Coordinates of C-alpha atoms in Angstrom, one line a residue:
M1 CA -90.5 -46.8 -53.3
A2 CA -92.0 -43.4 -54.8
E3 CA -93.2 -42.6 -51.2
A4 CA -89.7 -44.0 -49.9
G5 CA -87.8 -41.9 -52.1
G6 CA -89.8 -38.3 -51.3
K7 CA -89.4 -39.0 -47.3
S8 CA -86.1 -39.7 -48.3
R9 CA -85.6 -36.7 -49.7
K10 CA -87.9 -34.9 -47.8
K11 CA -85.5 -35.6 -44.7
G12 CA -82.7 -35.0 -46.6
G13 CA -83.9 -31.5 -47.1
Q14 CA -84.5 -30.9 -43.9
S15 CA -81.0 -31.9 -42.7
G16 CA -79.9 -29.5 -45.3
G17 CA -81.1 -27.1 -44.0
V18 CA -80.5 -27.1 -40.6
S19 CA -77.1 -27.0 -41.3
T20 CA -77.5 -24.2 -43.9
K21 CA -78.9 -22.4 -40.5
A22 CA -76.2 -23.6 -38.4
N23 CA -73.8 -22.2 -41.0
K24 CA -75.4 -18.9 -41.1
R25 CA -75.3 -18.7 -37.1
K26 CA -71.5 -19.4 -37.2
L27 CA -71.0 -17.0 -40.0
E28 CA -73.0 -14.1 -37.9
A29 CA -71.1 -15.0 -34.9
D30 CA -67.8 -14.6 -36.8
S31 CA -68.7 -11.5 -38.3
S32 CA -69.7 -10.3 -34.8
K33 CA -66.2 -11.2 -34.0
Q34 CA -64.3 -9.4 -36.2
S35 CA -66.7 -6.7 -36.2
A36 CA -65.6 -6.1 -32.2
S37 CA -62.3 -6.5 -33.1
N38 CA -62.4 -3.9 -35.4
K39 CA -63.9 -1.2 -33.8
K40 CA -61.9 -1.4 -31.1
R41 CA -58.9 -1.2 -33.6
A42 CA -60.8 1.6 -34.7
L43 CA -61.0 3.2 -31.6
K44 CA -57.5 3.4 -31.0
H45 CA -56.8 4.8 -34.2
E46 CA -59.9 7.5 -33.6
R47 CA -57.7 8.5 -29.9
Q48 CA -54.5 8.6 -32.5
A49 CA -56.0 10.8 -34.6
R50 CA -57.5 13.3 -32.3
R51 CA -53.8 13.6 -30.4
K52 CA -51.6 16.9 -31.1
H53 CA -49.8 16.5 -34.5
A54 CA -51.2 12.7 -34.8
D55 CA -50.4 13.2 -39.3
I56 CA -46.9 14.4 -38.2
V57 CA -46.5 11.6 -35.8
V58 CA -47.7 8.6 -38.1
A59 CA -45.4 10.2 -41.1
S60 CA -42.5 10.3 -38.6
K61 CA -42.6 6.6 -37.6
D62 CA -42.9 5.0 -41.0
L63 CA -39.2 7.2 -41.5
W64 CA -38.5 5.6 -37.6
N65 CA -39.4 1.9 -39.7
K66 CA -36.7 2.9 -42.3
L67 CA -33.9 5.1 -40.7
R68 CA -33.3 2.5 -38.2
L69 CA -32.5 0.0 -41.2
K70 CA -28.4 -1.3 -40.3
S71 CA -28.4 -1.8 -44.5
N72 CA -28.5 1.8 -44.9
T73 CA -26.2 4.2 -46.2
K74 CA -25.1 7.3 -45.0
E75 CA -26.3 9.0 -47.8
E76 CA -30.0 7.6 -47.0
V77 CA -29.7 8.6 -43.3
D78 CA -28.9 11.7 -44.1
A79 CA -31.7 12.3 -46.4
M80 CA -34.1 10.2 -43.8
M81 CA -33.0 12.5 -41.2
K82 CA -33.6 15.7 -43.6
E83 CA -36.9 15.3 -43.6
L84 CA -37.5 13.9 -40.7
M85 CA -36.3 17.3 -38.7
L86 CA -38.7 19.4 -41.1
L87 CA -41.6 17.2 -39.7
L88 CA -41.0 17.2 -36.3
Q89 CA -39.1 20.8 -36.1
G90 CA -41.3 22.5 -32.7
K91 CA -42.7 19.6 -32.2
F92 CA -40.0 17.3 -30.9
S93 CA -40.7 18.1 -26.8
V94 CA -44.6 16.8 -27.5
V95 CA -43.6 14.0 -29.5
A96 CA -41.4 12.7 -27.1
M97 CA -44.1 12.5 -24.6
Q98 CA -45.7 9.8 -26.9
H99 CA -45.0 6.6 -25.8
D100 CA -45.6 5.2 -29.1
A101 CA -43.7 8.3 -30.7
S102 CA -41.0 8.7 -28.9
R103 CA -38.8 5.8 -30.2
V104 CA -38.9 8.5 -33.0
V105 CA -37.1 11.3 -31.4
Q106 CA -34.3 8.9 -29.9
A107 CA -33.8 8.0 -33.4
A108 CA -33.6 11.6 -34.4
V109 CA -30.6 12.0 -31.8
Q110 CA -29.1 8.9 -32.3
F111 CA -28.6 9.3 -36.2
G112 CA -28.6 13.1 -37.0
T113 CA -25.4 15.3 -37.1
P114 CA -23.7 16.8 -34.1
K115 CA -25.9 20.5 -35.6
Q116 CA -29.5 18.3 -35.7
R117 CA -28.6 17.2 -32.4
A118 CA -28.1 20.4 -30.8
E119 CA -30.9 21.7 -32.7
I120 CA -32.9 19.0 -31.2
V121 CA -31.2 19.7 -27.1
K122 CA -32.1 23.2 -27.6
E123 CA -35.8 22.6 -28.0
L124 CA -35.9 20.7 -24.6
E125 CA -34.3 23.0 -22.8
G126 CA -36.1 24.2 -19.5
D127 CA -38.2 22.9 -18.0
T128 CA -39.7 20.5 -20.2
M129 CA -36.3 18.3 -20.1
A130 CA -36.8 17.7 -16.6
E131 CA -40.1 16.8 -16.9
L132 CA -39.1 14.5 -19.9
A133 CA -36.8 12.7 -17.5
K134 CA -39.6 12.0 -15.2
V135 CA -42.0 9.8 -17.6
Q136 CA -41.1 6.0 -18.3
Y137 CA -41.1 6.4 -22.4
A138 CA -39.7 10.2 -22.9
H139 CA -36.7 9.7 -20.4
F140 CA -35.2 7.8 -23.2
V141 CA -34.7 11.1 -25.2
I142 CA -32.7 12.2 -22.5
L143 CA -30.7 9.2 -22.0
K144 CA -29.5 9.2 -25.9
C145 CA -29.2 13.7 -25.4
I146 CA -26.7 13.0 -22.6
K147 CA -25.1 9.8 -24.7
Y148 CA -24.7 11.2 -27.8
C149 CA -24.1 15.3 -26.9
S150 CA -21.6 14.7 -24.3
K151 CA -18.4 16.1 -26.3
D152 CA -20.5 19.0 -27.5
P153 CA -19.8 21.8 -24.4
A154 CA -22.9 24.0 -25.9
S155 CA -25.0 20.6 -25.5
V156 CA -24.0 19.5 -22.3
K157 CA -24.2 23.1 -21.0
I158 CA -28.4 23.1 -21.7
I159 CA -28.6 19.7 -20.5
T160 CA -27.2 20.5 -17.1
K161 CA -28.6 24.0 -16.9
S162 CA -32.1 22.3 -17.5
L163 CA -31.6 19.4 -14.5
K164 CA -30.3 22.4 -12.1
G165 CA -32.9 22.7 -9.1
Q166 CA -34.1 19.3 -9.8
M167 CA -31.2 16.6 -8.9
S168 CA -32.9 15.8 -4.9
K169 CA -36.3 14.6 -6.9
L170 CA -34.8 13.1 -9.9
A171 CA -32.0 11.0 -7.7
V172 CA -35.2 9.4 -5.8
H173 CA -37.7 8.5 -8.9
S174 CA -37.9 5.4 -10.0
V175 CA -37.6 6.7 -13.8
G176 CA -35.3 9.9 -13.1
A177 CA -32.6 7.7 -11.7
R178 CA -31.6 6.3 -14.3
V179 CA -31.1 9.9 -16.4
V180 CA -28.8 10.9 -12.9
E181 CA -27.3 7.7 -13.3
L182 CA -26.1 8.4 -17.1
L183 CA -25.7 12.1 -16.5
F184 CA -22.9 11.7 -13.7
G185 CA -21.3 8.7 -15.5
T186 CA -20.9 10.7 -18.9
F187 CA -20.5 14.1 -18.0
S188 CA -17.5 15.4 -16.6
P189 CA -17.4 15.8 -12.8
K190 CA -16.6 20.0 -13.5
S191 CA -19.9 20.1 -15.3
T192 CA -21.6 18.1 -12.9
S193 CA -20.2 20.3 -9.8
L194 CA -23.3 22.1 -8.8
L195 CA -25.2 19.1 -10.0
K196 CA -24.3 17.2 -7.7
L197 CA -23.8 19.7 -4.9
E198 CA -27.8 20.1 -5.2
L199 CA -27.5 16.3 -3.4
Y200 CA -26.1 18.0 -0.1
G201 CA -28.8 20.2 -0.2
P202 CA -30.3 23.6 -2.0
Q203 CA -28.7 25.9 -0.5
F204 CA -25.5 24.8 -1.4
A205 CA -25.9 24.9 -5.1
L206 CA -28.0 27.7 -5.5
F207 CA -25.0 30.3 -5.4
S208 CA -21.5 30.2 -7.2
S209 CA -19.8 33.0 -5.2
G210 CA -20.2 34.1 -1.4
E211 CA -20.0 32.0 1.5
F212 CA -20.4 28.4 -0.2
S213 CA -17.9 29.6 -3.4
N214 CA -15.5 27.1 -2.3
T215 CA -17.7 24.6 -2.2
N216 CA -17.8 24.4 -5.9
S217 CA -14.9 22.4 -6.9
N218 CA -14.7 20.0 -9.3
H219 CA -15.2 17.1 -7.7
P220 CA -17.1 18.2 -4.2
T221 CA -17.5 16.0 -1.7
L222 CA -20.0 15.9 1.1
Q223 CA -17.0 15.1 3.4
K224 CA -14.8 18.2 2.0
L225 CA -18.3 20.2 2.4
V226 CA -18.1 19.4 6.0
E227 CA -14.3 20.4 6.2
D228 CA -15.1 23.7 4.8
H229 CA -18.6 24.3 6.8
P230 CA -18.6 22.8 10.1
D231 CA -21.1 24.3 11.0
K232 CA -23.3 23.0 8.2
R233 CA -22.8 19.4 8.8
N234 CA -26.5 18.3 10.7
I235 CA -27.8 20.3 7.9
A236 CA -25.8 18.7 4.6
T237 CA -25.8 15.5 6.5
E238 CA -29.8 14.8 7.2
H239 CA -30.3 16.2 3.9
V240 CA -28.3 13.4 2.5
L241 CA -29.8 10.7 4.9
G242 CA -33.1 11.6 4.0
I243 CA -31.8 11.1 -0.2
V244 CA -30.7 7.8 1.1
N245 CA -33.9 6.7 3.0
K246 CA -35.8 7.4 -0.2
G247 CA -33.3 5.4 -2.4
I248 CA -33.4 2.1 0.0
E249 CA -37.4 2.9 -0.1
K250 CA -37.5 3.1 -4.3
G251 CA -35.2 0.1 -4.4
L252 CA -32.2 2.3 -6.0
F253 CA -29.5 -0.3 -4.7
G254 CA -27.8 -0.9 -7.8
F255 CA -26.6 2.7 -9.1
A256 CA -23.7 3.9 -8.8
F257 CA -24.9 7.5 -8.3
F258 CA -26.6 6.2 -5.7
Q259 CA -23.9 3.6 -3.4
E260 CA -21.7 6.2 -3.7
L261 CA -24.0 9.1 -2.0
M262 CA -24.5 6.8 0.5
Y263 CA -20.7 6.2 0.9
E264 CA -20.1 10.0 1.8
Y265 CA -22.6 9.7 4.2
F266 CA -21.3 6.6 6.1
N267 CA -17.8 9.0 5.7
T268 CA -19.3 11.7 7.6
A269 CA -21.6 10.0 10.1
T270 CA -20.8 8.5 13.7
P271 CA -20.5 4.7 14.2
N272 CA -24.1 4.9 15.9
E273 CA -25.6 7.0 13.1
I274 CA -24.1 4.1 10.6
R275 CA -25.1 1.7 13.1
S276 CA -28.6 3.2 13.0
I277 CA -29.0 2.0 9.0
T278 CA -27.4 -0.8 8.5
P279 CA -30.2 -3.4 8.8
S280 CA -32.1 -1.2 6.0
L281 CA -29.3 -2.2 3.6
V282 CA -27.4 -5.5 4.4
D283 CA -29.8 -7.7 2.3
H284 CA -29.0 -5.8 -0.4
S285 CA -25.3 -6.1 -0.1
I286 CA -25.1 -8.4 -3.3
H287 CA -26.7 -5.4 -5.0
L288 CA -24.1 -2.6 -3.6
L289 CA -20.5 -4.6 -4.8
S290 CA -21.0 -4.0 -8.0
T291 CA -18.9 -0.3 -7.3
R292 CA -16.0 0.2 -5.1
H293 CA -18.2 2.5 -3.1
G294 CA -20.6 0.3 -2.8
S295 CA -18.0 -2.9 -1.7
L296 CA -16.9 0.3 1.2
V297 CA -20.7 0.7 2.4
V298 CA -21.0 -3.0 3.0
A299 CA -17.5 -3.2 4.7
E300 CA -19.1 -0.5 7.1
C301 CA -21.9 -2.0 7.8
A302 CA -19.6 -5.3 8.4
S303 CA -17.7 -3.0 10.6
Y304 CA -20.6 -1.2 13.0
G305 CA -23.2 -3.4 12.4
T306 CA -25.0 -6.0 14.8
Q307 CA -23.9 -9.6 15.0
K308 CA -27.7 -10.6 12.9
D309 CA -26.4 -7.6 10.2
R310 CA -23.6 -9.7 9.7
K311 CA -25.2 -13.1 9.0
R312 CA -27.8 -10.9 7.0
I313 CA -24.9 -9.6 4.7
M314 CA -23.6 -13.4 4.8
R315 CA -26.8 -14.5 3.8
S316 CA -27.2 -12.0 0.8
L317 CA -23.9 -13.3 -0.7
K318 CA -24.3 -17.0 -0.9
G319 CA -23.1 -18.2 -3.8
Y320 CA -21.1 -15.6 -4.5
T321 CA -18.2 -15.4 -2.3
R322 CA -16.0 -16.6 -4.9
S323 CA -17.1 -14.0 -7.6
S324 CA -16.9 -11.5 -5.0
L325 CA -13.4 -12.2 -4.0
L326 CA -12.4 -12.1 -7.8
H327 CA -14.1 -8.6 -8.1
R328 CA -11.6 -5.4 -8.5
D329 CA -14.1 -3.9 -6.0
A330 CA -16.2 -6.3 -4.2
Y331 CA -13.3 -8.6 -1.8
I332 CA -12.5 -5.8 0.6
A333 CA -16.2 -6.1 1.5
L334 CA -15.6 -9.9 2.4
L335 CA -12.2 -9.4 3.7
R336 CA -13.9 -6.6 6.4
L337 CA -17.1 -9.5 6.8
V338 CA -14.5 -12.4 7.8
D339 CA -12.4 -10.0 9.6
V340 CA -14.6 -8.8 12.4
T341 CA -17.2 -11.4 12.7
D342 CA -17.4 -13.7 16.1
D343 CA -19.1 -17.0 14.5
T344 CA -16.1 -18.2 12.8
V345 CA -18.3 -21.4 12.6
L346 CA -21.0 -19.5 10.5
V347 CA -18.1 -18.0 8.7
N348 CA -16.8 -21.3 8.2
K349 CA -20.1 -22.8 6.6
S350 CA -21.0 -19.4 4.9
V351 CA -18.0 -18.0 3.5
L352 CA -14.6 -20.5 3.6
A353 CA -16.5 -24.4 2.9
E354 CA -18.0 -22.6 -0.3
L355 CA -14.4 -21.6 -1.6
Q356 CA -13.6 -25.4 -1.0
V357 CA -15.2 -26.6 -3.7
S358 CA -14.2 -26.2 -7.0
P359 CA -15.5 -23.5 -9.3
D360 CA -18.5 -24.9 -11.9
G361 CA -17.7 -26.1 -15.3
D362 CA -14.4 -27.7 -14.0
K363 CA -14.0 -31.4 -15.1
K364 CA -14.0 -34.2 -13.0
E365 CA -10.5 -35.1 -13.8
E366 CA -9.5 -31.4 -13.7
Q367 CA -10.5 -31.2 -9.8
A368 CA -8.8 -34.6 -8.8
E369 CA -5.6 -32.3 -9.5
R370 CA -6.5 -28.5 -9.3
S371 CA -6.7 -26.7 -5.9
P372 CA -10.4 -25.1 -5.6
I373 CA -8.7 -22.6 -4.4
L374 CA -6.2 -21.7 -6.9
D375 CA -7.9 -19.5 -9.0
L376 CA -8.0 -17.1 -5.6
A377 CA -4.0 -17.6 -4.7
L378 CA -3.3 -16.4 -8.1
S379 CA -5.5 -13.0 -8.1
E380 CA -4.3 -10.3 -6.9
T381 CA -7.6 -9.4 -4.7
G382 CA -8.6 -13.2 -3.7
S383 CA -5.4 -13.8 -2.2
K384 CA -5.5 -11.3 0.1
L385 CA -8.4 -13.4 2.5
F386 CA -5.7 -15.8 2.9
L387 CA -2.9 -13.1 3.5
M388 CA -5.4 -11.8 6.2
L389 CA -5.8 -14.7 7.5
L390 CA -2.1 -16.0 7.5
L391 CA -0.3 -13.1 9.4
E392 CA -0.8 -12.9 12.9
D393 CA 0.4 -9.6 13.1
V394 CA -2.2 -6.2 12.1
E395 CA 1.2 -4.5 11.8
I396 CA 2.7 -7.2 9.2
R397 CA -0.6 -6.8 7.1
R398 CA 1.4 -3.4 5.4
R399 CA 3.9 -5.5 3.4
Y400 CA 0.6 -6.7 1.4
F401 CA -1.9 -4.6 1.8
D402 CA -2.1 -0.8 0.4
P403 CA -3.5 1.8 2.8
A404 CA -6.6 2.6 1.4
E405 CA -7.5 -1.2 2.3
L406 CA -5.7 -1.0 5.7
K407 CA -8.0 1.5 6.7
V408 CA -11.3 -0.4 5.9
L409 CA -9.3 -3.2 7.7
R410 CA -8.3 -1.3 10.9
P411 CA -8.7 -3.2 14.6
N412 CA -11.3 -2.8 17.0
P413 CA -14.2 -0.5 15.1
T414 CA -16.3 0.7 18.3
V415 CA -19.7 1.9 18.5
M416 CA -20.9 4.1 21.9
E417 CA -23.4 2.7 23.7
G418 CA -24.2 4.4 27.8
G419 CA -21.5 6.7 27.1
E420 CA -19.1 4.0 26.8
E421 CA -16.9 3.2 23.6
V422 CA -17.9 -0.8 23.0
P423 CA -16.2 -3.2 20.6
T424 CA -18.9 -4.1 18.0
S425 CA -17.0 -8.2 17.9
K426 CA -16.6 -9.4 21.3
K427 CA -13.7 -12.1 20.5
D428 CA -10.4 -11.4 19.9
F429 CA -8.9 -10.8 16.9
S430 CA -6.4 -13.9 17.3
V431 CA -8.6 -16.3 18.3
R432 CA -10.8 -15.3 15.4
R433 CA -8.3 -15.6 13.5
E434 CA -6.4 -18.7 14.3
E435 CA -10.5 -20.5 14.6
L436 CA -10.6 -19.6 10.7
L437 CA -7.3 -19.9 10.1
Q438 CA -7.7 -24.0 11.1
F439 CA -10.7 -24.4 8.6
M440 CA -8.5 -23.9 5.5
K441 CA -4.7 -25.3 6.6
K442 CA -5.2 -28.3 5.1
V443 CA -6.1 -26.5 1.2
L444 CA -3.5 -24.6 2.1
T445 CA -1.0 -26.9 2.1
E446 CA -2.1 -29.1 -0.4
L447 CA -2.4 -26.1 -2.5
C448 CA 1.6 -24.9 -2.2
M449 CA 2.4 -29.4 -2.3
H450 CA 0.2 -30.0 -6.0
H451 CA 0.9 -26.1 -7.2
A452 CA 4.4 -24.7 -6.5
N453 CA 5.4 -24.2 -9.9
E454 CA 2.8 -22.1 -10.6
L455 CA 2.2 -20.0 -7.4
L456 CA 5.9 -19.2 -7.7
R457 CA 5.3 -17.2 -11.3
S458 CA 2.4 -15.0 -9.9
I459 CA 3.1 -12.1 -7.2
P460 CA 0.3 -12.4 -5.3
A461 CA 0.4 -16.5 -5.3
S462 CA 4.1 -16.9 -4.1
N463 CA 2.9 -14.1 -1.7
V464 CA 0.5 -16.8 -0.4
L465 CA 3.0 -19.4 -0.9
R466 CA 6.0 -17.4 1.3
E467 CA 3.4 -17.1 4.0
V468 CA 2.2 -20.8 4.0
F469 CA 5.4 -22.5 4.5
R470 CA 6.4 -20.0 7.3
L471 CA 3.8 -20.5 9.3
F472 CA 3.0 -24.3 8.1
P473 CA 6.7 -25.0 7.2
S474 CA 7.0 -29.2 6.3
N475 CA 9.6 -30.9 3.7
D476 CA 6.7 -32.0 1.2
I477 CA 6.2 -28.2 0.6
A478 CA 10.0 -27.4 0.7
L479 CA 10.2 -30.4 -1.8
A480 CA 7.6 -29.7 -4.2
V481 CA 9.3 -26.2 -4.1
V482 CA 12.7 -27.6 -5.1
E483 CA 11.0 -30.2 -7.4
A484 CA 9.1 -27.4 -9.4
C485 CA 12.8 -25.4 -9.7
V486 CA 14.5 -28.8 -11.3
K487 CA 11.6 -29.0 -13.6
S488 CA 11.4 -25.7 -14.8
M489 CA 15.4 -25.8 -15.3
E490 CA 14.6 -29.2 -18.0
M491 CA 11.6 -27.4 -19.4
N492 CA 14.6 -24.9 -20.2
D493 CA 16.8 -26.8 -21.2
D494 CA 14.6 -28.3 -24.0
G495 CA 14.6 -24.8 -26.0
N496 CA 11.5 -23.5 -23.7
E497 CA 13.1 -20.2 -22.5
G498 CA 11.1 -18.2 -24.7
E499 CA 7.9 -19.6 -22.7
D500 CA 7.2 -17.7 -19.4
S501 CA 5.2 -21.1 -18.0
C502 CA 8.9 -22.9 -18.7
T503 CA 11.4 -20.4 -18.1
S504 CA 13.7 -21.8 -15.4
L505 CA 12.4 -20.4 -12.0
F506 CA 15.9 -19.3 -11.2
E507 CA 15.8 -16.8 -14.2
H508 CA 12.2 -16.0 -14.2
Q509 CA 11.5 -12.1 -13.3
I510 CA 9.0 -13.3 -10.3
G511 CA 10.2 -16.8 -9.4
H512 CA 13.9 -16.0 -8.5
L513 CA 12.5 -13.2 -6.0
A514 CA 10.1 -15.8 -4.8
L515 CA 12.5 -18.2 -4.0
K516 CA 15.0 -15.8 -2.4
H517 CA 12.5 -14.5 -0.1
L518 CA 12.0 -18.5 1.3
I519 CA 15.3 -18.6 1.8
L520 CA 15.8 -15.8 3.6
D521 CA 12.6 -16.2 5.4
E522 CA 14.8 -19.0 7.1
A523 CA 18.0 -17.5 7.3
Q524 CA 16.0 -15.0 9.9
N525 CA 14.4 -17.4 12.1
E526 CA 17.0 -19.8 11.9
S527 CA 17.0 -21.1 16.2
G528 CA 19.1 -24.3 15.8
G529 CA 15.9 -27.1 15.4
E530 CA 15.6 -30.2 13.8
N531 CA 13.1 -28.4 11.5
E532 CA 14.6 -25.1 10.6
A533 CA 15.6 -24.3 6.9
I534 CA 13.5 -27.2 5.4
L535 CA 14.1 -25.4 2.2
A536 CA 17.5 -24.5 1.8
K537 CA 19.1 -28.0 3.1
A538 CA 15.9 -29.3 0.4
M539 CA 17.9 -27.1 -1.7
L540 CA 21.2 -28.0 -1.0
E541 CA 20.9 -31.5 -1.5
K542 CA 19.6 -31.3 -4.7
F543 CA 21.9 -29.2 -6.4
K544 CA 25.4 -29.8 -3.7
G545 CA 28.0 -30.1 -6.8
N546 CA 25.6 -28.5 -9.4
L547 CA 25.2 -25.3 -7.4
M548 CA 26.4 -23.1 -10.9
K549 CA 23.8 -24.4 -12.7
I550 CA 21.5 -22.0 -10.4
A551 CA 24.4 -18.8 -10.9
S552 CA 23.6 -19.7 -14.7
S553 CA 22.2 -16.2 -14.4
N554 CA 22.4 -12.8 -12.8
R555 CA 19.0 -13.8 -11.0
G556 CA 19.3 -17.1 -10.2
A557 CA 22.9 -16.1 -8.0
F558 CA 20.3 -13.7 -6.2
V559 CA 18.8 -17.6 -4.8
L560 CA 22.4 -18.5 -4.3
T561 CA 23.3 -15.5 -2.1
A562 CA 20.5 -16.3 -0.1
L563 CA 21.2 -19.8 0.3
A564 CA 24.8 -18.6 0.9
K565 CA 23.4 -17.1 3.9
V566 CA 21.2 -19.8 5.7
R567 CA 23.8 -21.0 8.9
C568 CA 23.4 -24.8 8.2
T569 CA 23.9 -24.2 4.6
K570 CA 26.6 -21.4 4.0
Q571 CA 30.3 -23.3 4.3
V572 CA 28.8 -26.0 2.1
V573 CA 27.6 -23.0 -0.1
L574 CA 30.7 -21.2 -0.2
A575 CA 33.1 -23.8 -0.3
E576 CA 31.8 -25.2 -3.4
L577 CA 31.9 -21.7 -5.5
K578 CA 35.3 -20.9 -4.4
S579 CA 36.3 -24.1 -6.0
D580 CA 33.8 -22.7 -9.6
K581 CA 35.1 -18.8 -8.4
T582 CA 37.2 -18.6 -12.2
D583 CA 34.2 -20.0 -13.8
F584 CA 32.0 -17.6 -11.4
L585 CA 34.1 -14.8 -12.8
G586 CA 33.8 -15.4 -16.2
R587 CA 30.1 -14.8 -16.3
M588 CA 30.5 -11.5 -14.8
K589 CA 30.1 -9.4 -17.8
G590 CA 28.5 -7.1 -19.1
D591 CA 25.2 -5.4 -17.6
G592 CA 22.7 -6.7 -15.3
K593 CA 25.5 -8.5 -12.9
A594 CA 24.3 -7.0 -9.1
G595 CA 23.6 -10.9 -8.4
Y596 CA 26.9 -11.9 -9.3
E597 CA 28.1 -9.2 -7.0
A598 CA 26.4 -9.7 -3.9
L599 CA 27.7 -13.4 -4.5
L600 CA 31.3 -12.2 -4.6
R601 CA 31.2 -10.1 -1.7
L602 CA 30.2 -13.6 0.0
I603 CA 33.2 -15.8 -1.7
D604 CA 35.6 -13.2 -0.5

């Protein structure tokens, strides 16, 4: 037993020894790992300690951690800024270059007083600022200076002077382009005019007097420069094209200043020069639509590009058709693309079909009742697509499109091939329009039938309703308009006249004009057919015997005047109004009686 116990103790002792050795080895491994981590950390601190002004950087970073707290009072911020300025005075440029200390200088600009900011800008004056603008971390300091010193004329002057002669390089630098973007977007055009001239060539910005003195305007453009100096056209356009090509390689499509520069080049380039650069741009169309200038560049690419280029534009915009049409600038590019593309089947699949699906977010119940293009019709920009398709004559477009839009949508763009002008679109404009309109006819007519009330209360939407009814007159649309008028009168009688959506259409500021134009269009197009003046007849049938309800207001009198000008309804309307002339004359009191006066002239 004792022997057995001894063996057992011996065995246990051996087991304990093995366990102790294993733990020792584990502790040694952990110690070696920890020491390696410590060595790495120590090496980092040692490297940082060898940097210039290392102790000051460490102290300033501690201040920065306190300074950025939102809970600080104004007094605390002022005290910390005074301490920080004392630490960094004369060292801002060196500290700004350090990736982990640049944020300290940024905070000094952000939280400093105008005087302290001016001191920092003054210290960074000269080549130092241009160098900082190209460094990944340091350029944020320059961005802060531009943002927070834009109202200080002295600081603005120092910044623009320091960056003079560097714009062509900064504009195509992956980091410096951000500085150029904020500079042109924040400072006034007058203060940056000389800097902008550098983008057209160094010779235009070197001198503020002499040969190019009249070029130094507050808003210099490449087009003005070429007009003032025709002999310098090639030099200027080649320099700009060089910047544009470098910017394309660097992928600077999202910068507003770059888009503006491209637009200026397109304004002075020939159609063939535009066509040659188009393949480099079309795949990035969606990025260019963020500004007016970028959208116009895409529109010109669509005008002078090949059919292949236009397909690539559509591919780039896939999924963004609706949002582009609702954008204040992007819509014009989409209009031009649809206007000039010969492959109407592709346009339908890539552009129009996307519009005929309810936008994401609509509930299924609402989708069944709400037209997928209602939001577009109610939009000032989105409605332009429908109007462009509905108007068969380019001249009629002047009724709804402004001169700038008409300039973009000019007919028959051409390029030079073999010494002859060749149109970039082979198919006739009217043929393209008819084919596209067939794709949209059903959804447009359904829009007018189901949403007549909303359309009549909106200027852009009422224009769409007017042109749809003029091109596709139907009893369904006419009855929908009349029904909208009746319902609006009932809601108005219920005491909801204060709400715009409940005001009678005959008294509505926009609605009465829309009704008037719809009826007058019928009066002008009367030819004696069975399907003419559908709306006028439906209106008379509904309100016959109660026409004075329409003329209960001055605006309603204008609608009734239009109804009295339609040949097939004229006699009945005038006869009823003559019998109610006494009541009618009683309403002609006070201001705002032009509608009654026009109606009275017809009666007499």
